[in-house]
mmCIF file of C-alpha atoms and ligand atoms in Angstrom:
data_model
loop_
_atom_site.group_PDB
_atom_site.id
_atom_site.type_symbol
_atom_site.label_atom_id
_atom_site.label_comp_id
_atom_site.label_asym_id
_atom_site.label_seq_id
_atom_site.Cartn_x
_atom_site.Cartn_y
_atom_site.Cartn_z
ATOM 1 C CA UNK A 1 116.367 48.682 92.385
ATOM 2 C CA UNK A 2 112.227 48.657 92.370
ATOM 3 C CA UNK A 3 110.446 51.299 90.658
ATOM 4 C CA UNK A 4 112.522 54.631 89.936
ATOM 5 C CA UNK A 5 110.256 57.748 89.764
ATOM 6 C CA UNK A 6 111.922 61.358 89.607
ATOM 7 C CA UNK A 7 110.022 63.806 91.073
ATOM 8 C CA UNK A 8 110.141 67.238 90.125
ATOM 9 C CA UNK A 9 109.025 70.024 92.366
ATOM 10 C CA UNK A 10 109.203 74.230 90.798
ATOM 11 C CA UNK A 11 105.675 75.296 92.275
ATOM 12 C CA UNK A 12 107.335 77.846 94.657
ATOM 13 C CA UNK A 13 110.824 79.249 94.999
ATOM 14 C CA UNK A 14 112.538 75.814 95.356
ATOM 15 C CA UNK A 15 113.590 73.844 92.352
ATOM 16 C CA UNK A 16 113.994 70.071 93.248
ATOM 17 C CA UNK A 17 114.194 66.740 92.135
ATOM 18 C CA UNK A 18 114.448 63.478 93.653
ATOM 19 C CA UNK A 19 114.690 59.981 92.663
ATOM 20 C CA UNK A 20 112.253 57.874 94.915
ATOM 21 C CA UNK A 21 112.198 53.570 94.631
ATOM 22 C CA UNK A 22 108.936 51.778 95.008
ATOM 23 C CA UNK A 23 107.279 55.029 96.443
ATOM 24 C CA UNK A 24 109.342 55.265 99.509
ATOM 25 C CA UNK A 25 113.195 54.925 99.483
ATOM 26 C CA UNK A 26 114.624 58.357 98.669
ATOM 27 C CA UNK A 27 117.628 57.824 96.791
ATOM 28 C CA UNK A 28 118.593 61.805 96.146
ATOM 29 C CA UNK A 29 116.581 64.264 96.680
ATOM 30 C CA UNK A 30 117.996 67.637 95.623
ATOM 31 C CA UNK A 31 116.393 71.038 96.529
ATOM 32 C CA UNK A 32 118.090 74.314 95.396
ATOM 33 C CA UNK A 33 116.885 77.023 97.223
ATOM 34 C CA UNK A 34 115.874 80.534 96.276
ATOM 35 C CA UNK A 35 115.730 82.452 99.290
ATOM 36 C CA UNK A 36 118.506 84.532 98.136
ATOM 37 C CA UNK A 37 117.075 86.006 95.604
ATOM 38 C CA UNK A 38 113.522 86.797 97.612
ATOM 39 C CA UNK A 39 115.092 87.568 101.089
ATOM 40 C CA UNK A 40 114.856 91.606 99.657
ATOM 41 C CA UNK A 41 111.525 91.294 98.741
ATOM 42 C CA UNK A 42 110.591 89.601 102.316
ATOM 43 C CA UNK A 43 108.442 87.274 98.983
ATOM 44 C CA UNK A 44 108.301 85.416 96.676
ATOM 45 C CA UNK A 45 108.265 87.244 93.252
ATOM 46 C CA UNK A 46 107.164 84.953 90.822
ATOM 47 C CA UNK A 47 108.520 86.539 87.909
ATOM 48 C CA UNK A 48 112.295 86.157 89.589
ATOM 49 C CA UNK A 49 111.260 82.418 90.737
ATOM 50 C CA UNK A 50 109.955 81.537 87.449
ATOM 51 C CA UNK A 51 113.251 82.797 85.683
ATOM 52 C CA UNK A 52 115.406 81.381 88.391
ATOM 53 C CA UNK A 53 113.478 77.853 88.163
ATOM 54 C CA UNK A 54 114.633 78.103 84.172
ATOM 55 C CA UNK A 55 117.894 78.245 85.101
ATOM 56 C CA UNK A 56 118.321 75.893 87.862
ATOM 57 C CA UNK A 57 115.873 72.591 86.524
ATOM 58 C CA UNK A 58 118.438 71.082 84.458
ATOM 59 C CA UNK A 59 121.479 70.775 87.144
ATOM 60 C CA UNK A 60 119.061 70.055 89.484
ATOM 61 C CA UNK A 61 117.653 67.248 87.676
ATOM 62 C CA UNK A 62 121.378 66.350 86.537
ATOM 63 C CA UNK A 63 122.221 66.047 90.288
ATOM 64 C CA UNK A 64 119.499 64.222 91.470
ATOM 65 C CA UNK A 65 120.442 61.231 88.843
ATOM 66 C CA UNK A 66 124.104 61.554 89.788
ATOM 67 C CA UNK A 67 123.498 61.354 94.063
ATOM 68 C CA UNK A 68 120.716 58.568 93.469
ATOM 69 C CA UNK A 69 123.466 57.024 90.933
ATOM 70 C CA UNK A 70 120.616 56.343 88.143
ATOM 71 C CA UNK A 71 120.743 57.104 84.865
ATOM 72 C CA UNK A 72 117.383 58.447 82.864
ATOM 73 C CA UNK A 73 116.975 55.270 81.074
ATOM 74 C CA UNK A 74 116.242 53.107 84.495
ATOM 75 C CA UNK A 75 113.301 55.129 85.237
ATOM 76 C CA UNK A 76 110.009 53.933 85.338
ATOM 77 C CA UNK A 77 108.295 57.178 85.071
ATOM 78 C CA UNK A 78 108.802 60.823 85.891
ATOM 79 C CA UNK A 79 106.290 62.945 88.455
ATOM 80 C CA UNK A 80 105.807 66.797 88.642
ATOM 81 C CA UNK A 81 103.926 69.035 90.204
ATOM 82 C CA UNK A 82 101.460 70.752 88.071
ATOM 83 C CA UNK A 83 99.093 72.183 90.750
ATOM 84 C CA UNK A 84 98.593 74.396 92.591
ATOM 85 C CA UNK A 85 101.176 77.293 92.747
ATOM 86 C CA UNK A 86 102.404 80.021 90.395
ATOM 87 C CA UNK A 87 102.124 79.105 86.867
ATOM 88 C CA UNK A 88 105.052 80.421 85.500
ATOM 89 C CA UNK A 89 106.920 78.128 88.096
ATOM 90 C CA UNK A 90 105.297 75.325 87.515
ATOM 91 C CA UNK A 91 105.187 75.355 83.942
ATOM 92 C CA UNK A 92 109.326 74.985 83.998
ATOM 93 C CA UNK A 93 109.000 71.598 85.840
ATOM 94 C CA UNK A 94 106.349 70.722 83.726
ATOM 95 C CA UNK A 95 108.283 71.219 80.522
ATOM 96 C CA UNK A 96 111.369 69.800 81.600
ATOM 97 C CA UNK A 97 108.928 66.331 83.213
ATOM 98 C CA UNK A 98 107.119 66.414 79.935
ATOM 99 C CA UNK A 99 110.676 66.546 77.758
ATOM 100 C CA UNK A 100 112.070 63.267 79.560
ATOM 101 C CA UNK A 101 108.734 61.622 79.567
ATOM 102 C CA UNK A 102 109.079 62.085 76.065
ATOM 103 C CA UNK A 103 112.652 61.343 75.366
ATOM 104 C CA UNK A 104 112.585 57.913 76.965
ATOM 105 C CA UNK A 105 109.483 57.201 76.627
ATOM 106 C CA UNK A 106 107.703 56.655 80.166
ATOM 107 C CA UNK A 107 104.957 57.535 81.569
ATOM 108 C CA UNK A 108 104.330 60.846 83.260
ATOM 109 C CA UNK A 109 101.982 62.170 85.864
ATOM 110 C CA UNK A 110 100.572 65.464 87.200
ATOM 111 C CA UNK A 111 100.701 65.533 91.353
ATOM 112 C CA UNK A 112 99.066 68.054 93.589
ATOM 113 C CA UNK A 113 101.497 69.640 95.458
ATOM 114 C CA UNK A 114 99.224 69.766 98.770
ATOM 115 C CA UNK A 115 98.652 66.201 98.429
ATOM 116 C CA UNK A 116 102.083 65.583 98.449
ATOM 117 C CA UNK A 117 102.635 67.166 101.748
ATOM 118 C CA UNK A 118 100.095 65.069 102.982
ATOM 119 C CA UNK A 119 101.533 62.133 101.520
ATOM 120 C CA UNK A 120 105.229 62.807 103.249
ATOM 121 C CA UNK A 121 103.543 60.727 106.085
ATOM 122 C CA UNK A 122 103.516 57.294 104.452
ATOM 123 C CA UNK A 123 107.009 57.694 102.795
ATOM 124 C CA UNK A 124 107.587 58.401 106.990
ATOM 125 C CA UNK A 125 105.858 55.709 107.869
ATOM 126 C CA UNK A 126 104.550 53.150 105.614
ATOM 127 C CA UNK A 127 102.099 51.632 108.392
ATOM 128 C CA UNK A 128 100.318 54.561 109.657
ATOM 129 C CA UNK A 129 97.861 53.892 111.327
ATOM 130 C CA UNK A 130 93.951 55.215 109.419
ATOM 131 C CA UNK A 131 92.212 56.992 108.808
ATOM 132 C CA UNK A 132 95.237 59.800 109.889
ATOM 133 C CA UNK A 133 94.397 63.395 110.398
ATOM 134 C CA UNK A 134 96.624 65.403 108.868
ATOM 135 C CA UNK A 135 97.914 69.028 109.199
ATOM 136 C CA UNK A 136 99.077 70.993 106.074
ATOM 137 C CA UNK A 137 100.635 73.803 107.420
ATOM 138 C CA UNK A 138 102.831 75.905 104.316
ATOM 139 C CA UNK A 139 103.314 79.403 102.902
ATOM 140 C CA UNK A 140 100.728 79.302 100.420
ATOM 141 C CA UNK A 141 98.042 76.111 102.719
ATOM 142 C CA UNK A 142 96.963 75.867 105.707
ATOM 143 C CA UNK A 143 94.514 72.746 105.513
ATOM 144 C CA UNK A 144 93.194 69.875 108.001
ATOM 145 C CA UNK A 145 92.363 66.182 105.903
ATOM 146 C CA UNK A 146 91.219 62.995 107.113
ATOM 147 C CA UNK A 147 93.288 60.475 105.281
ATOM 148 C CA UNK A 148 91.663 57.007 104.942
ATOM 149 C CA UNK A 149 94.170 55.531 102.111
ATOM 150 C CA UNK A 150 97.306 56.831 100.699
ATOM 151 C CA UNK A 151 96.353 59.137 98.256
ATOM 152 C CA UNK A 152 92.633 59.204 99.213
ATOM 153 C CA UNK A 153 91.869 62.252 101.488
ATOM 154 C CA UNK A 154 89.122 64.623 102.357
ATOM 155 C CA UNK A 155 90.002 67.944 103.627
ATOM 156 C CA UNK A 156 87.358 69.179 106.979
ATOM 157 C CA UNK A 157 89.045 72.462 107.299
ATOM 158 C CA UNK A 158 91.178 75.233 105.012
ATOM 159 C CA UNK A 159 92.341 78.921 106.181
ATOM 160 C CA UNK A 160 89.484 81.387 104.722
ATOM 161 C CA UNK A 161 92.955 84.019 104.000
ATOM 162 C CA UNK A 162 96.144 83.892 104.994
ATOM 163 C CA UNK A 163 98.372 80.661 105.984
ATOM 164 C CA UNK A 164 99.865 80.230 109.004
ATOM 165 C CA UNK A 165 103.390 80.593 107.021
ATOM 166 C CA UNK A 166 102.273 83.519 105.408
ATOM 167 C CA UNK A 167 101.442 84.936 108.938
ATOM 168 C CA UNK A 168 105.206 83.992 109.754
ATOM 169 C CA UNK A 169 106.617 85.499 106.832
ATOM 170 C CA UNK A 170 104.631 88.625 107.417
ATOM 171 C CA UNK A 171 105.344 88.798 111.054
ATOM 172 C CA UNK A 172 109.021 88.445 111.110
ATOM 173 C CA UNK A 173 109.152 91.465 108.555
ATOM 174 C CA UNK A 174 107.275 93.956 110.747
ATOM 175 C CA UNK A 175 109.682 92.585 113.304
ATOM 176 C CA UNK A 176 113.159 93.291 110.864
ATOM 177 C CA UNK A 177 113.546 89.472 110.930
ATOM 178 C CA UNK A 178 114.570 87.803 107.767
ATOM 179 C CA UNK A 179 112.623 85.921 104.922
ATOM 180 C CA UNK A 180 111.393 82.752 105.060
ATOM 181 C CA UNK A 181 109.882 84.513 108.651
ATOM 182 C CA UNK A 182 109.304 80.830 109.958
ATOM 183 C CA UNK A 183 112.678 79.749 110.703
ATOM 184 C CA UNK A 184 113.465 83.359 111.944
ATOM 185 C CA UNK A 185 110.774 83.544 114.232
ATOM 186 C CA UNK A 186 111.222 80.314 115.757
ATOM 187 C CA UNK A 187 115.477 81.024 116.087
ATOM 188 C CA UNK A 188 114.577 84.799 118.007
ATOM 189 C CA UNK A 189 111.688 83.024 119.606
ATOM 190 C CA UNK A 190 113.778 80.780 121.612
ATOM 191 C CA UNK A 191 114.947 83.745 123.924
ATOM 192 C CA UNK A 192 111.435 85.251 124.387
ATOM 193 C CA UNK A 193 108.805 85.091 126.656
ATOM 194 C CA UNK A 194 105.672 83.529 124.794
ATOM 195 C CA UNK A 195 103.377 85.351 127.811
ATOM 196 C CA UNK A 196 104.530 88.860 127.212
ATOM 197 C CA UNK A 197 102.128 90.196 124.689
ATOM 198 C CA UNK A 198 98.679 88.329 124.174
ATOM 199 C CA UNK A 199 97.946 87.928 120.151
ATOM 200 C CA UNK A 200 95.211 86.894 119.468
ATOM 201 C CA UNK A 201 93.769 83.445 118.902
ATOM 202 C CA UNK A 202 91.461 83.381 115.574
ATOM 203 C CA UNK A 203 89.172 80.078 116.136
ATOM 204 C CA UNK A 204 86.449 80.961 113.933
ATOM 205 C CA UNK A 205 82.852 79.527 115.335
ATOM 206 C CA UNK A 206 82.764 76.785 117.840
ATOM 207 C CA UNK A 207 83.558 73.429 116.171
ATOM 208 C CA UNK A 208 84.366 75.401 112.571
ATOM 209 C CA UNK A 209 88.022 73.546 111.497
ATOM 210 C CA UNK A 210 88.487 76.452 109.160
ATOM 211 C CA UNK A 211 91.825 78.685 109.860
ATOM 212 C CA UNK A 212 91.868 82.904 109.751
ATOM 213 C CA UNK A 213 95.739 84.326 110.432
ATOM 214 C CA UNK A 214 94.688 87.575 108.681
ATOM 215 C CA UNK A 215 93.928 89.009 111.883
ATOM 216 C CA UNK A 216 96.993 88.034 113.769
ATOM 217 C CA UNK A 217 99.702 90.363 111.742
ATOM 218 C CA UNK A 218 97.378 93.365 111.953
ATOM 219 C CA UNK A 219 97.263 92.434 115.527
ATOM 220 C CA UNK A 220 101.221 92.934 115.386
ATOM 221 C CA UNK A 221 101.358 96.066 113.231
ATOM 222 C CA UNK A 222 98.831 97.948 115.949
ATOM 223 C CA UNK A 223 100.839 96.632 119.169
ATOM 224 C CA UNK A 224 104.131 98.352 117.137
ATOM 225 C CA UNK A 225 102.528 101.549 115.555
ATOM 226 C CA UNK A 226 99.814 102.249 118.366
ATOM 227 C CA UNK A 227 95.985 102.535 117.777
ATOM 228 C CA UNK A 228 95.033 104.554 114.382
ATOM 229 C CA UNK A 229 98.835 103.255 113.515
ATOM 230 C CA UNK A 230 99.785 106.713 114.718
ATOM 231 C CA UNK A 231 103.961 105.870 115.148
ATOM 232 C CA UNK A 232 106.107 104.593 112.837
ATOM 233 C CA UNK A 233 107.607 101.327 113.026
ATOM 234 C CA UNK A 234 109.559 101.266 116.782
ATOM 235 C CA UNK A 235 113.047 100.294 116.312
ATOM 236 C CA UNK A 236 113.389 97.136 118.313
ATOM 237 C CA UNK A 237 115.734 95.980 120.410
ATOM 238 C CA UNK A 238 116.801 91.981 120.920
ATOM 239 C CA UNK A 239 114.710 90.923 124.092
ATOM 240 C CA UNK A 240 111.974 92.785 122.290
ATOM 241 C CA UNK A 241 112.133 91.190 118.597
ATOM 242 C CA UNK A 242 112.747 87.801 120.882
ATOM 243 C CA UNK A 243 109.883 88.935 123.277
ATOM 244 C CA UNK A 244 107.392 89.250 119.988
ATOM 245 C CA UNK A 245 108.666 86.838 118.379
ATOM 246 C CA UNK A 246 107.637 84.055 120.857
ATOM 247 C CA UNK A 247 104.318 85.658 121.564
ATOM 248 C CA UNK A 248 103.188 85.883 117.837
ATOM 249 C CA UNK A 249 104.766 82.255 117.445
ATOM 250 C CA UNK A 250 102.599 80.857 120.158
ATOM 251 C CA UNK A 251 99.407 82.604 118.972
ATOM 252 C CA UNK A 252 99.895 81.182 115.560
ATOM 253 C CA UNK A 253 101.230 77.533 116.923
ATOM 254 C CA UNK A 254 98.072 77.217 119.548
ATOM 255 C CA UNK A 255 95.539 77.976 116.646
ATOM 256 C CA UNK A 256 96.894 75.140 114.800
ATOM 257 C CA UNK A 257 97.159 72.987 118.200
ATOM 258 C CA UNK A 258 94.030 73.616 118.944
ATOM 259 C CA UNK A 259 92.381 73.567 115.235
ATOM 260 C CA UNK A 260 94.208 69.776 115.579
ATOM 261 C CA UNK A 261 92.644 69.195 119.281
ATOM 262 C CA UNK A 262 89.188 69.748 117.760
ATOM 263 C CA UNK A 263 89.560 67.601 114.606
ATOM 264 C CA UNK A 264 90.840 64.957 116.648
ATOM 265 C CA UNK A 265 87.717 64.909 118.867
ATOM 266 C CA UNK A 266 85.323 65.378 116.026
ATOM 267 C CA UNK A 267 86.314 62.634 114.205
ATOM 268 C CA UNK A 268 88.455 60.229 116.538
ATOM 269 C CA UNK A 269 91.072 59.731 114.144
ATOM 270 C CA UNK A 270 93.825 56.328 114.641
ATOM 271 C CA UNK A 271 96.798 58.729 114.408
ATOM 272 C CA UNK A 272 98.081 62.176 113.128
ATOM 273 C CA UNK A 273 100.405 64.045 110.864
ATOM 274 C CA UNK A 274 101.664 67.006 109.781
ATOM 275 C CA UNK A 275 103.749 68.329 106.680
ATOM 276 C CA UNK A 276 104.261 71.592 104.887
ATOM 277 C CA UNK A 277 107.175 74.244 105.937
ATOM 278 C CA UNK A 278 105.850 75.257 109.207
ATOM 279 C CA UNK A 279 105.946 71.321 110.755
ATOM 280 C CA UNK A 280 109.830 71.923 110.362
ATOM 281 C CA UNK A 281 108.625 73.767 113.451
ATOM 282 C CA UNK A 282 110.243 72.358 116.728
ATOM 283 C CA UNK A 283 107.929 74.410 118.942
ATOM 284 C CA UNK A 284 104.746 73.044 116.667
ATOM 285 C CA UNK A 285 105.448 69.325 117.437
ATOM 286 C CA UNK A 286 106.447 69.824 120.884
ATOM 287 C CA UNK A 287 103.150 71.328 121.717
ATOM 288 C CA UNK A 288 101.460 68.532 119.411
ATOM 289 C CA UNK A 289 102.854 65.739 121.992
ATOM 290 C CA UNK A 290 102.386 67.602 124.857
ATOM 291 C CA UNK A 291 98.752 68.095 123.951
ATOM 292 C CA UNK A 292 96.616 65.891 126.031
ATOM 293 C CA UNK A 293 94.078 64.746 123.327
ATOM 294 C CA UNK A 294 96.855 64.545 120.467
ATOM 295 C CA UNK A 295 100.237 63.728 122.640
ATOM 296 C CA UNK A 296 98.282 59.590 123.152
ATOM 297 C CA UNK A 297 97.640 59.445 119.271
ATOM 298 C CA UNK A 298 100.270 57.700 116.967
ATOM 299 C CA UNK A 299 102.649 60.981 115.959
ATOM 300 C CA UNK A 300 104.192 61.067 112.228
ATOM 301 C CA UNK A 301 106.090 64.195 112.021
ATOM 302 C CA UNK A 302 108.145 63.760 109.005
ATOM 303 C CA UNK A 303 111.679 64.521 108.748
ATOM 304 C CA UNK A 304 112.316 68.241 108.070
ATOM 305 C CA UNK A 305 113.481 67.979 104.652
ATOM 306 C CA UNK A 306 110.255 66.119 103.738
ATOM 307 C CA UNK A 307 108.384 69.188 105.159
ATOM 308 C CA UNK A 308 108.942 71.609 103.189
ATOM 309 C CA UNK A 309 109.041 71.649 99.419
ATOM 310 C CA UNK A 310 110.891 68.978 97.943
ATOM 311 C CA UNK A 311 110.970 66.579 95.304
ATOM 312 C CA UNK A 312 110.917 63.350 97.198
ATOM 313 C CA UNK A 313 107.404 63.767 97.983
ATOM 314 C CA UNK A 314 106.197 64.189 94.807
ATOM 315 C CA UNK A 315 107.475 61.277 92.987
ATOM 316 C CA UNK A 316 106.247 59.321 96.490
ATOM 317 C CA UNK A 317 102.892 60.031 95.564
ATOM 318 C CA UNK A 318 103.792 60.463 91.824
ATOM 319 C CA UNK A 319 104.243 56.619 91.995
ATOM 320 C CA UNK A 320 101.152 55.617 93.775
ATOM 321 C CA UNK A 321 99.471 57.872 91.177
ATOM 322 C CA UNK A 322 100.747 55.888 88.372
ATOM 323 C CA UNK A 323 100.439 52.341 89.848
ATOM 324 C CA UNK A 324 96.754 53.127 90.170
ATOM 325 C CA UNK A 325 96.738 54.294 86.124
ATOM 326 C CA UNK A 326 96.361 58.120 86.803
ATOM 327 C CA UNK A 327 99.447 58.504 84.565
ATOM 328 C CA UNK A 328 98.769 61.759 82.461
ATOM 329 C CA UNK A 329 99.604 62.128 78.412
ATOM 330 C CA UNK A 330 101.371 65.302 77.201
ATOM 331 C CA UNK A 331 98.410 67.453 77.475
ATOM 332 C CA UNK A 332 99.048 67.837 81.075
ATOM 333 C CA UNK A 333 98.304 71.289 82.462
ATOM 334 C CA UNK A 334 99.512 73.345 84.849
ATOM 335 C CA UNK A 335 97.009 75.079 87.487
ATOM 336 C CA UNK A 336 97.129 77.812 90.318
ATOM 337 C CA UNK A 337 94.602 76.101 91.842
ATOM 338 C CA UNK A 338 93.831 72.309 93.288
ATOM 339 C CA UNK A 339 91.051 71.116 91.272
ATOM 340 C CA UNK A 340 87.747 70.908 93.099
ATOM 341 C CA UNK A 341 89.361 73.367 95.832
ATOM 342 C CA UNK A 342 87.142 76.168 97.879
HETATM 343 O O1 LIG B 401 105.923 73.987 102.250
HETATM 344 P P1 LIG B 401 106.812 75.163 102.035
HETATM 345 O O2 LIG B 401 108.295 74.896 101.925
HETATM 346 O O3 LIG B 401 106.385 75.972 100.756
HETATM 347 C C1 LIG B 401 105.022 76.190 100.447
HETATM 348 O O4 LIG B 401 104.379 75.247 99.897
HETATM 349 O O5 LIG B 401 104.537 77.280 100.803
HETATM 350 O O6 LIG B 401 106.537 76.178 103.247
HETATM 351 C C2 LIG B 401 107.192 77.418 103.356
HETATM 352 C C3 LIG B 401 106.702 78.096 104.624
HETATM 353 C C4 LIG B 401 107.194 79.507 104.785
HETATM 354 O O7 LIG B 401 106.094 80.345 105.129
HETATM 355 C C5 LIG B 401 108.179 79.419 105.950
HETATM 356 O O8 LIG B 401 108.252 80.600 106.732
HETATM 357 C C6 LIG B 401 107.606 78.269 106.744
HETATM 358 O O9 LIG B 401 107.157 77.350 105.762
HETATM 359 N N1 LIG B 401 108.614 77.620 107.592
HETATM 360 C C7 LIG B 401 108.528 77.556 108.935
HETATM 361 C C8 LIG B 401 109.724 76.935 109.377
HETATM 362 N N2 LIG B 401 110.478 76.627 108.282
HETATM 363 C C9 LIG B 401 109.779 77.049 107.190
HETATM 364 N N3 LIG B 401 107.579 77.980 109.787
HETATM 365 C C10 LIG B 401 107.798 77.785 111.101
HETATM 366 N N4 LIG B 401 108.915 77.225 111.609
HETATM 367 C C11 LIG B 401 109.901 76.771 110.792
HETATM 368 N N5 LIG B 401 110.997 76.231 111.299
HETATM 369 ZN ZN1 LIG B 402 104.732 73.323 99.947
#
């Protein structure tokens, strides 16, 4: 069956697992979800995630050997994330990757969870095409990289705030839409008219491949509450929320688009990708092809579930990581931050 790697994924507010052969062929990949428990908060609170991660590693892990039909003593090694994200999260994927390590005695290794994202590409397709510029577009990153190997990338541009999820999120609650904002925005979006309010369109200094979304929310909160924020929140009818909803989608979509156009033409890249929750998007890759500098350029838009947060990518790139001897010993840490990030 190749090389079996589990991946384990708690960094956030889904715990998953996946068994992955020879880096690529995704034999379960199992992803509980706790939206539930956030949705009130319109957050994640990592205290709740942390505590609900406890609870939910070992049947996850249990299912992912059952649906990939594997039993812990066929692996060849076991891959977690252990950066960046919210300790208490990822130290429950850590301990429960550093317990089977242990138990049967394999080697284990520390991924970075942006990284991963990036990585979703070559598990999509094994012969892109290099170097690849790649979009990271998530909750907690919004990053551009140049990929010239698997595994070896250099990132040209990073959001100085927010990410562009985070300015989803954040939008759909001022707008009464639900949490994760991304998916809501883009379902009430579909009805709107992109053109009726103009957000605005943070590009930073001509040729800068940095990313600011701070702006864009307080951009919404002042077209609801008025200048000096001097009403309260208008109740909103549907055409409206849809109405909004498409403009602030566009305005955060186009920023990417265009932080993508201008990467492309800086450094003439031999095809591009995206990954992270927000290139779920349907709008975000239909404006990618349609683009005239990016639509010519080989496209690798991963399947959703390899978008957002998920196990499969991490023992993908968990298993490069080891055949290249950057397995890790149980001293393994976990950190909030990439190493070496701005
Ligand atoms: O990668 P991810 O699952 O977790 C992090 O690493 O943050 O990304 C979650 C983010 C959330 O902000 C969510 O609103 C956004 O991805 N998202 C979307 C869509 N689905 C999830 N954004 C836009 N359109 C979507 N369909
Ligand atoms: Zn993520």
């Amino acid at each position: 069956m190749g090389m079996l790697i589990l991946g384990i994924e708690t960094s956030c507010d889904e715990t998953a697992a996946a068994v992955v052969a020879d880096g690529r062929e995704i034999l379960s990949n199992v992803i509980h979800s706790q939206v539930s428990l956030h949705r009130r908060f319109r957050g994640v609170v990592p205290e709740v995630a942390s505590r609900s991660h406890t609870s939910r590693i070992l049947p996850v892990v249990e299912q992912a050997f059952q649906d990939a039909r594997v039993e812990p003593g066929q692996l060849a090694g076991v891959a977690v994330t252990n950066r960046p994200g919210m300790i208490g999260c990822l130290l429950v994927g850590l301990a429960a990757a550093k317990a089977l390590s242990w138990i049967q005695d394999i080697p284990l290794v520390g991924v970075d969870h942006v990284q991963a994202h990036v990585h979703a590409a070559f598990m999509t397709d094994p012969d892109l095409q290099l170097p690849c510029l790649s979009l990271v577009a998530s909750g907690g990153h919004t990053a551009l990289y140049l990929v010239r190997a698997p595994g070896v990338t250099e990132r040209i541009g990073s959001t100085r705030d927010d990410a562009a999820g985070e300015a989803l999120d954040k939008g759909a609650s001022q707008l009464g839409l639900s949490y994760p904002g991304g998916p809501a925005i883009e379902a009430a979006a579909v009805d709107g008219d992109p053109a009726s309010v103009r957000f605005p369109r943070s590009m930073l200094e001509p040729g800068s491949l940095d990313f600011s979304f701070s702006g864009i929310k307080t951009a919404l909160l002042y077209h609801l509450r008025g200048p000096g924020l001097q009403r309260d929140l208008p109740s909103l009818g549907a055409e409206q929320v849809a109405d909004l909803a498409a403009a602030y989608q566009a305005a955060v979509l186009e920023v990417l688009v265009g932080k993508l156009r201008r990467a492309a033409l800086a450094h003439r890249p031999s095809s591009v990708a995206i990954g992270g929750g927000v290139a779920r998007n349907c709008e975000l890759r239909r404006l990618i092809a349609e683009d005239s500098e990016l639509g010519g350029l080989p496209l690798v838009f991963p399947p959703q579930e390899l978008c957002s947060d998920n196990g499969a990518m991490i023992a993908g790139l968990g298993t490069l990581l080891l055949q290249n001897d950057h397995g890790a010993n149980m001293s393994l840490q976990a950190l909030a931050t990439s190493r070496g990030a701005r």
